[in-house]
Amino acid sequence: MSLLKPAFREKRIDRRIAAYQSDLLATHYAEVENMYRQIRGWRHDYRNHIQVLKSYLDMGDVQAASSYLEALSEDLSTVDPALKTGNKMTDIILNSKISLARSKKIQVEADAHVAVALSTAEIDLCIIIGNLFDNAIEACMALPEAERMIRVYMVMKNTQLYMSFTNTTALKKQKKVNGRFFSTKGADHGYGLVRIDTIIDRYQGYISRNSEDGAFTTEVLLPQ
């Protein structure tokens, strides 16, 4: 059986990574569009809500107005951005993923404070954060709802952007092969991991992955 030439093998991998990247971006845009569609819908109904509240108050039914306000507050919480980092693109990516995770009954704890302007290209930021969040969501889905948890922390450390993603997992502590963790989804998967590493190398950044029983953490540093 003949072996694939290195150049041909690399091209095939590059094509798969490009296809993966295209699918990933399409998914992200669909999630963001859905979130903003919800917001636009709520704004469209805003005047109707005000009219209902005025009607209750005109009738002197304060209790009904109060109950209606509580229902509105609960409804708004489903579309209001959960996180405001300071950077618009980071807000868009994180909030779309937080909304997706919570729709899958995953508890999310997020704390992020990012510079208004970042030197990291928006598409690269989307790929890194999107992949990390998607991997965390997929790992959580193998667990009962009560055990699903994702923690996200992002902050500026001097001139570097630091991000940490930790998720619960059904897997035991994973071992590295040649210094790297590999996807557990089979030979045709793992392009997201490759794409993240490629981007971080290009920025001369740093990435660390740590596996423990029941938890997996990825840390990233990107010069800005």
mmCIF file of C-alpha atoms in Angstrom:
data_model
loop_
_atom_site.group_PDB
_atom_site.id
_atom_site.type_symbol
_atom_site.label_atom_id
_atom_site.label_comp_id
_atom_site.label_asym_id
_atom_site.label_seq_id
_atom_site.Cartn_x
_atom_site.Cartn_y
_atom_site.Cartn_z
ATOM 1 C CA MET A 1 0.000 0.000 0.000
ATOM 2 C CA SER A 2 1.516 3.309 -1.076
ATOM 3 C CA LEU A 3 1.841 6.142 1.371
ATOM 4 C CA LEU A 4 0.548 9.620 0.624
ATOM 5 C CA LYS A 5 3.256 12.076 -0.240
ATOM 6 C CA PRO A 6 3.805 14.670 2.538
ATOM 7 C CA ALA A 7 2.812 17.621 0.297
ATOM 8 C CA PHE A 8 -0.430 15.928 -0.781
ATOM 9 C CA ARG A 9 -1.226 14.951 2.816
ATOM 10 C CA GLU A 10 -0.684 18.514 4.006
ATOM 11 C CA LYS A 11 -2.935 19.893 1.264
ATOM 12 C CA ARG A 12 -5.667 17.440 2.186
ATOM 13 C CA ILE A 13 -5.424 18.450 5.844
ATOM 14 C CA ASP A 14 -5.458 22.140 4.874
ATOM 15 C CA ARG A 15 -8.643 21.591 2.845
ATOM 16 C CA ARG A 16 -10.309 19.836 5.744
ATOM 17 C CA ILE A 17 -9.293 22.596 8.151
ATOM 18 C CA ALA A 18 -10.587 25.256 5.734
ATOM 19 C CA ALA A 19 -13.908 23.403 5.409
ATOM 20 C CA TYR A 20 -14.104 23.050 9.189
ATOM 21 C CA GLN A 21 -13.394 26.766 9.614
ATOM 22 C CA SER A 22 -16.095 27.681 7.091
ATOM 23 C CA ASP A 23 -18.670 25.488 8.838
ATOM 24 C CA LEU A 24 -17.668 26.903 12.217
ATOM 25 C CA LEU A 25 -18.080 30.510 11.113
ATOM 26 C CA ALA A 26 -21.438 29.733 9.509
ATOM 27 C CA THR A 27 -22.601 28.202 12.791
ATOM 28 C CA HIS A 28 -21.400 31.216 14.789
ATOM 29 C CA TYR A 29 -23.152 33.675 12.482
ATOM 30 C CA ALA A 30 -26.378 31.660 12.708
ATOM 31 C CA GLU A 31 -26.209 31.694 16.519
ATOM 32 C CA VAL A 32 -25.543 35.437 16.620
ATOM 33 C CA GLU A 33 -28.322 36.158 14.129
ATOM 34 C CA ASN A 34 -30.754 34.148 16.249
ATOM 35 C CA MET A 35 -29.789 36.106 19.359
ATOM 36 C CA TYR A 36 -30.270 39.471 17.647
ATOM 37 C CA ARG A 37 -33.517 38.296 16.050
ATOM 38 C CA GLN A 38 -34.830 37.714 19.572
ATOM 39 C CA ILE A 39 -33.694 41.184 20.635
ATOM 40 C CA ARG A 40 -35.314 42.820 17.591
ATOM 41 C CA GLY A 41 -38.533 40.932 18.327
ATOM 42 C CA TRP A 42 -38.580 42.175 21.913
ATOM 43 C CA ARG A 43 -38.004 45.758 20.780
ATOM 44 C CA HIS A 44 -40.801 45.426 18.243
ATOM 45 C CA ASP A 45 -43.209 44.478 21.026
ATOM 46 C CA TYR A 46 -41.953 47.213 23.383
ATOM 47 C CA ARG A 47 -44.765 49.695 22.658
ATOM 48 C CA ASN A 48 -47.400 46.994 23.066
ATOM 49 C CA HIS A 49 -45.992 46.132 26.485
ATOM 50 C CA ILE A 50 -46.081 49.806 27.509
ATOM 51 C CA GLN A 51 -49.715 50.112 26.409
ATOM 52 C CA VAL A 52 -50.689 47.050 28.443
ATOM 53 C CA LEU A 53 -48.966 48.451 31.534
ATOM 54 C CA LYS A 54 -50.645 51.862 31.085
ATOM 55 C CA SER A 55 -54.018 50.166 30.778
ATOM 56 C CA TYR A 56 -53.529 48.262 34.036
ATOM 57 C CA LEU A 57 -52.453 51.460 35.813
ATOM 58 C CA ASP A 58 -55.377 53.457 34.364
ATOM 59 C CA MET A 59 -57.677 50.803 35.831
ATOM 60 C CA GLY A 60 -55.876 51.032 39.147
ATOM 61 C CA ASP A 61 -54.822 47.384 38.975
ATOM 62 C CA VAL A 62 -51.312 47.763 40.390
ATOM 63 C CA GLN A 63 -51.008 44.045 41.160
ATOM 64 C CA ALA A 64 -51.653 43.115 37.521
ATOM 65 C CA ALA A 65 -49.104 45.717 36.347
ATOM 66 C CA SER A 66 -46.551 44.370 38.810
ATOM 67 C CA SER A 67 -47.085 40.771 37.653
ATOM 68 C CA TYR A 68 -46.792 41.858 34.026
ATOM 69 C CA LEU A 69 -43.506 43.649 34.771
ATOM 70 C CA GLU A 70 -42.123 40.525 36.431
ATOM 71 C CA ALA A 71 -43.035 38.445 33.386
ATOM 72 C CA LEU A 72 -41.385 41.021 31.106
ATOM 73 C CA SER A 73 -38.244 41.006 33.213
ATOM 74 C CA GLU A 74 -37.984 37.223 32.980
ATOM 75 C CA ASP A 75 -38.569 37.330 29.212
ATOM 76 C CA LEU A 76 -35.963 40.044 28.719
ATOM 77 C CA SER A 77 -33.357 38.048 30.620
ATOM 78 C CA THR A 78 -33.465 35.434 27.857
ATOM 79 C CA VAL A 79 -32.378 37.909 25.176
ATOM 80 C CA ASP A 80 -30.351 40.519 27.062
ATOM 81 C CA PRO A 81 -26.587 39.949 26.588
ATOM 82 C CA ALA A 82 -25.361 38.003 29.608
ATOM 83 C CA LEU A 83 -21.863 39.393 29.378
ATOM 84 C CA LYS A 84 -20.372 42.768 28.493
ATOM 85 C CA THR A 85 -16.595 42.461 28.188
ATOM 86 C CA GLY A 86 -15.723 45.839 26.697
ATOM 87 C CA ASN A 87 -14.941 44.425 23.244
ATOM 88 C CA LYS A 88 -17.841 44.103 20.781
ATOM 89 C CA MET A 89 -16.656 40.999 18.914
ATOM 90 C CA THR A 90 -15.860 39.173 22.154
ATOM 91 C CA ASP A 91 -19.330 40.085 23.452
ATOM 92 C CA ILE A 92 -20.978 38.703 20.311
ATOM 93 C CA ILE A 93 -19.102 35.400 20.378
ATOM 94 C CA LEU A 94 -19.355 34.772 24.114
ATOM 95 C CA ASN A 95 -23.011 35.735 24.446
ATOM 96 C CA SER A 96 -24.065 33.558 21.521
ATOM 97 C CA LYS A 97 -22.212 30.593 23.023
ATOM 98 C CA ILE A 98 -23.491 31.257 26.553
ATOM 99 C CA SER A 99 -27.040 31.330 25.179
ATOM 100 C CA LEU A 100 -26.418 28.062 23.309
ATOM 101 C CA ALA A 101 -24.917 26.360 26.381
ATOM 102 C CA ARG A 102 -27.748 27.415 28.670
ATOM 103 C CA SER A 103 -30.307 26.183 26.155
ATOM 104 C CA LYS A 104 -28.654 22.782 26.601
ATOM 105 C CA LYS A 105 -29.049 22.975 30.399
ATOM 106 C CA ILE A 106 -25.377 23.743 31.008
ATOM 107 C CA GLN A 107 -24.528 26.053 33.899
ATOM 108 C CA VAL A 108 -22.168 28.790 32.725
ATOM 109 C CA GLU A 109 -20.046 31.035 34.927
ATOM 110 C CA ALA A 110 -18.355 33.782 32.938
ATOM 111 C CA ASP A 111 -16.170 36.699 33.983
ATOM 112 C CA ALA A 112 -14.566 38.654 31.151
ATOM 113 C CA HIS A 113 -12.963 42.091 30.923
ATOM 114 C CA VAL A 114 -11.280 42.779 27.592
ATOM 115 C CA ALA A 115 -9.705 45.825 25.963
ATOM 116 C CA VAL A 116 -11.989 47.784 23.626
ATOM 117 C CA ALA A 117 -9.457 47.360 20.816
ATOM 118 C CA LEU A 118 -7.541 44.120 20.289
ATOM 119 C CA SER A 119 -4.800 43.410 17.762
ATOM 120 C CA THR A 120 -6.062 39.840 17.336
ATOM 121 C CA ALA A 121 -8.083 39.625 14.117
ATOM 122 C CA GLU A 122 -11.811 39.182 14.728
ATOM 123 C CA ILE A 123 -11.968 35.992 12.640
ATOM 124 C CA ASP A 124 -9.104 34.489 14.690
ATOM 125 C CA LEU A 125 -10.806 35.487 17.937
ATOM 126 C CA CYS A 126 -14.012 33.893 16.693
ATOM 127 C CA ILE A 127 -12.247 30.640 15.812
ATOM 128 C CA ILE A 128 -10.396 30.373 19.138
ATOM 129 C CA ILE A 129 -13.289 31.249 21.441
ATOM 130 C CA GLY A 130 -15.838 29.408 19.317
ATOM 131 C CA ASN A 131 -13.827 26.190 19.247
ATOM 132 C CA LEU A 132 -13.036 26.291 22.960
ATOM 133 C CA PHE A 133 -16.688 26.871 23.834
ATOM 134 C CA ASP A 134 -17.968 24.235 21.388
ATOM 135 C CA ASN A 135 -15.545 21.646 22.784
ATOM 136 C CA ALA A 136 -16.642 22.496 26.321
ATOM 137 C CA ILE A 137 -20.323 22.198 25.413
ATOM 138 C CA GLU A 138 -19.807 18.851 23.693
ATOM 139 C CA ALA A 139 -17.921 17.462 26.695
ATOM 140 C CA CYS A 140 -20.675 18.588 29.077
ATOM 141 C CA MET A 141 -23.404 16.928 27.033
ATOM 142 C CA ALA A 142 -22.084 13.490 28.032
ATOM 143 C CA LEU A 143 -22.979 14.301 31.652
ATOM 144 C CA PRO A 144 -26.300 14.474 33.553
ATOM 145 C CA GLU A 145 -27.753 18.002 33.578
ATOM 146 C CA ALA A 146 -26.861 18.573 37.241
ATOM 147 C CA GLU A 147 -23.158 17.998 36.516
ATOM 148 C CA ARG A 148 -22.809 20.223 33.442
ATOM 149 C CA MET A 149 -20.619 23.265 34.081
ATOM 150 C CA ILE A 150 -18.487 25.660 32.030
ATOM 151 C CA ARG A 151 -16.331 28.396 33.541
ATOM 152 C CA VAL A 152 -14.919 31.164 31.349
ATOM 153 C CA TYR A 153 -12.449 33.799 32.466
ATOM 154 C CA MET A 154 -10.929 36.465 30.241
ATOM 155 C CA VAL A 155 -8.788 39.425 31.258
ATOM 156 C CA MET A 156 -5.958 41.627 30.034
ATOM 157 C CA LYS A 157 -2.602 40.809 31.630
ATOM 158 C CA ASN A 158 -0.402 43.753 30.770
ATOM 159 C CA THR A 159 -0.171 43.576 26.950
ATOM 160 C CA GLN A 160 -1.579 40.053 26.667
ATOM 161 C CA LEU A 161 -5.105 38.688 26.396
ATOM 162 C CA TYR A 162 -5.588 35.810 28.831
ATOM 163 C CA MET A 163 -8.464 33.361 28.533
ATOM 164 C CA SER A 164 -9.328 30.253 30.494
ATOM 165 C CA PHE A 165 -12.035 27.695 29.686
ATOM 166 C CA THR A 166 -12.851 24.928 32.172
ATOM 167 C CA ASN A 167 -15.567 22.351 31.679
ATOM 168 C CA THR A 168 -16.762 19.267 33.464
ATOM 169 C CA THR A 169 -16.365 16.028 31.544
ATOM 170 C CA ALA A 170 -17.296 12.374 31.846
ATOM 171 C CA LEU A 171 -13.744 11.360 30.937
ATOM 172 C CA LYS A 172 -11.013 10.366 33.316
ATOM 173 C CA LYS A 173 -7.672 12.137 33.221
ATOM 174 C CA GLN A 174 -6.417 12.052 29.634
ATOM 175 C CA LYS A 175 -2.834 11.333 28.694
ATOM 176 C CA LYS A 176 -0.828 13.364 26.217
ATOM 177 C CA VAL A 177 0.715 11.756 23.151
ATOM 178 C CA ASN A 178 3.955 13.447 22.074
ATOM 179 C CA GLY A 179 3.100 16.341 24.352
ATOM 180 C CA ARG A 180 -0.420 16.860 22.969
ATOM 181 C CA PHE A 181 -4.001 15.876 23.754
ATOM 182 C CA PHE A 182 -5.869 14.460 20.787
ATOM 183 C CA SER A 183 -9.553 14.533 19.950
ATOM 184 C CA THR A 184 -11.507 11.583 21.339
ATOM 185 C CA LYS A 185 -13.958 11.802 18.410
ATOM 186 C CA GLY A 186 -11.906 9.836 15.903
ATOM 187 C CA ALA A 187 -9.375 10.367 13.137
ATOM 188 C CA ASP A 188 -11.601 12.663 11.079
ATOM 189 C CA HIS A 189 -12.034 15.132 13.938
ATOM 190 C CA GLY A 190 -9.743 17.424 15.903
ATOM 191 C CA TYR A 191 -9.313 20.075 13.201
ATOM 192 C CA GLY A 192 -10.551 22.689 15.662
ATOM 193 C CA LEU A 193 -7.634 21.892 17.959
ATOM 194 C CA VAL A 194 -5.218 22.168 15.046
ATOM 195 C CA ARG A 195 -6.733 25.468 13.960
ATOM 196 C CA ILE A 196 -6.435 26.945 17.470
ATOM 197 C CA ASP A 197 -2.797 25.889 17.765
ATOM 198 C CA THR A 198 -1.974 27.280 14.315
ATOM 199 C CA ILE A 199 -3.463 30.690 15.136
ATOM 200 C CA ILE A 200 -1.751 30.903 18.518
ATOM 201 C CA ASP A 201 1.600 29.970 16.950
ATOM 202 C CA ARG A 202 1.121 32.710 14.364
ATOM 203 C CA TYR A 203 0.642 35.302 17.112
ATOM 204 C CA GLN A 204 3.542 33.799 19.085
ATOM 205 C CA GLY A 205 1.148 33.175 21.915
ATOM 206 C CA TYR A 206 0.867 30.400 24.486
ATOM 207 C CA ILE A 207 -1.635 27.604 25.065
ATOM 208 C CA SER A 208 -1.864 25.087 27.892
ATOM 209 C CA ARG A 209 -4.300 22.197 28.206
ATOM 210 C CA ASN A 210 -4.790 20.335 31.465
ATOM 211 C CA SER A 211 -6.860 17.202 32.002
ATOM 212 C CA GLU A 212 -8.029 15.994 35.395
ATOM 213 C CA ASP A 213 -10.627 13.428 36.409
ATOM 214 C CA GLY A 214 -13.945 15.059 35.573
ATOM 215 C CA ALA A 215 -12.556 18.388 34.318
ATOM 216 C CA PHE A 216 -10.645 19.853 31.396
ATOM 217 C CA THR A 217 -9.021 23.309 31.275
ATOM 218 C CA THR A 218 -7.510 25.270 28.400
ATOM 219 C CA GLU A 219 -5.524 28.454 28.992
ATOM 220 C CA VAL A 220 -4.450 30.868 26.259
ATOM 221 C CA LEU A 221 -2.225 33.953 26.181
ATOM 222 C CA LEU A 222 -2.259 36.183 23.108
ATOM 223 C CA PRO A 223 0.083 39.199 22.759
ATOM 224 C CA GLN A 224 -1.766 42.435 21.923
#
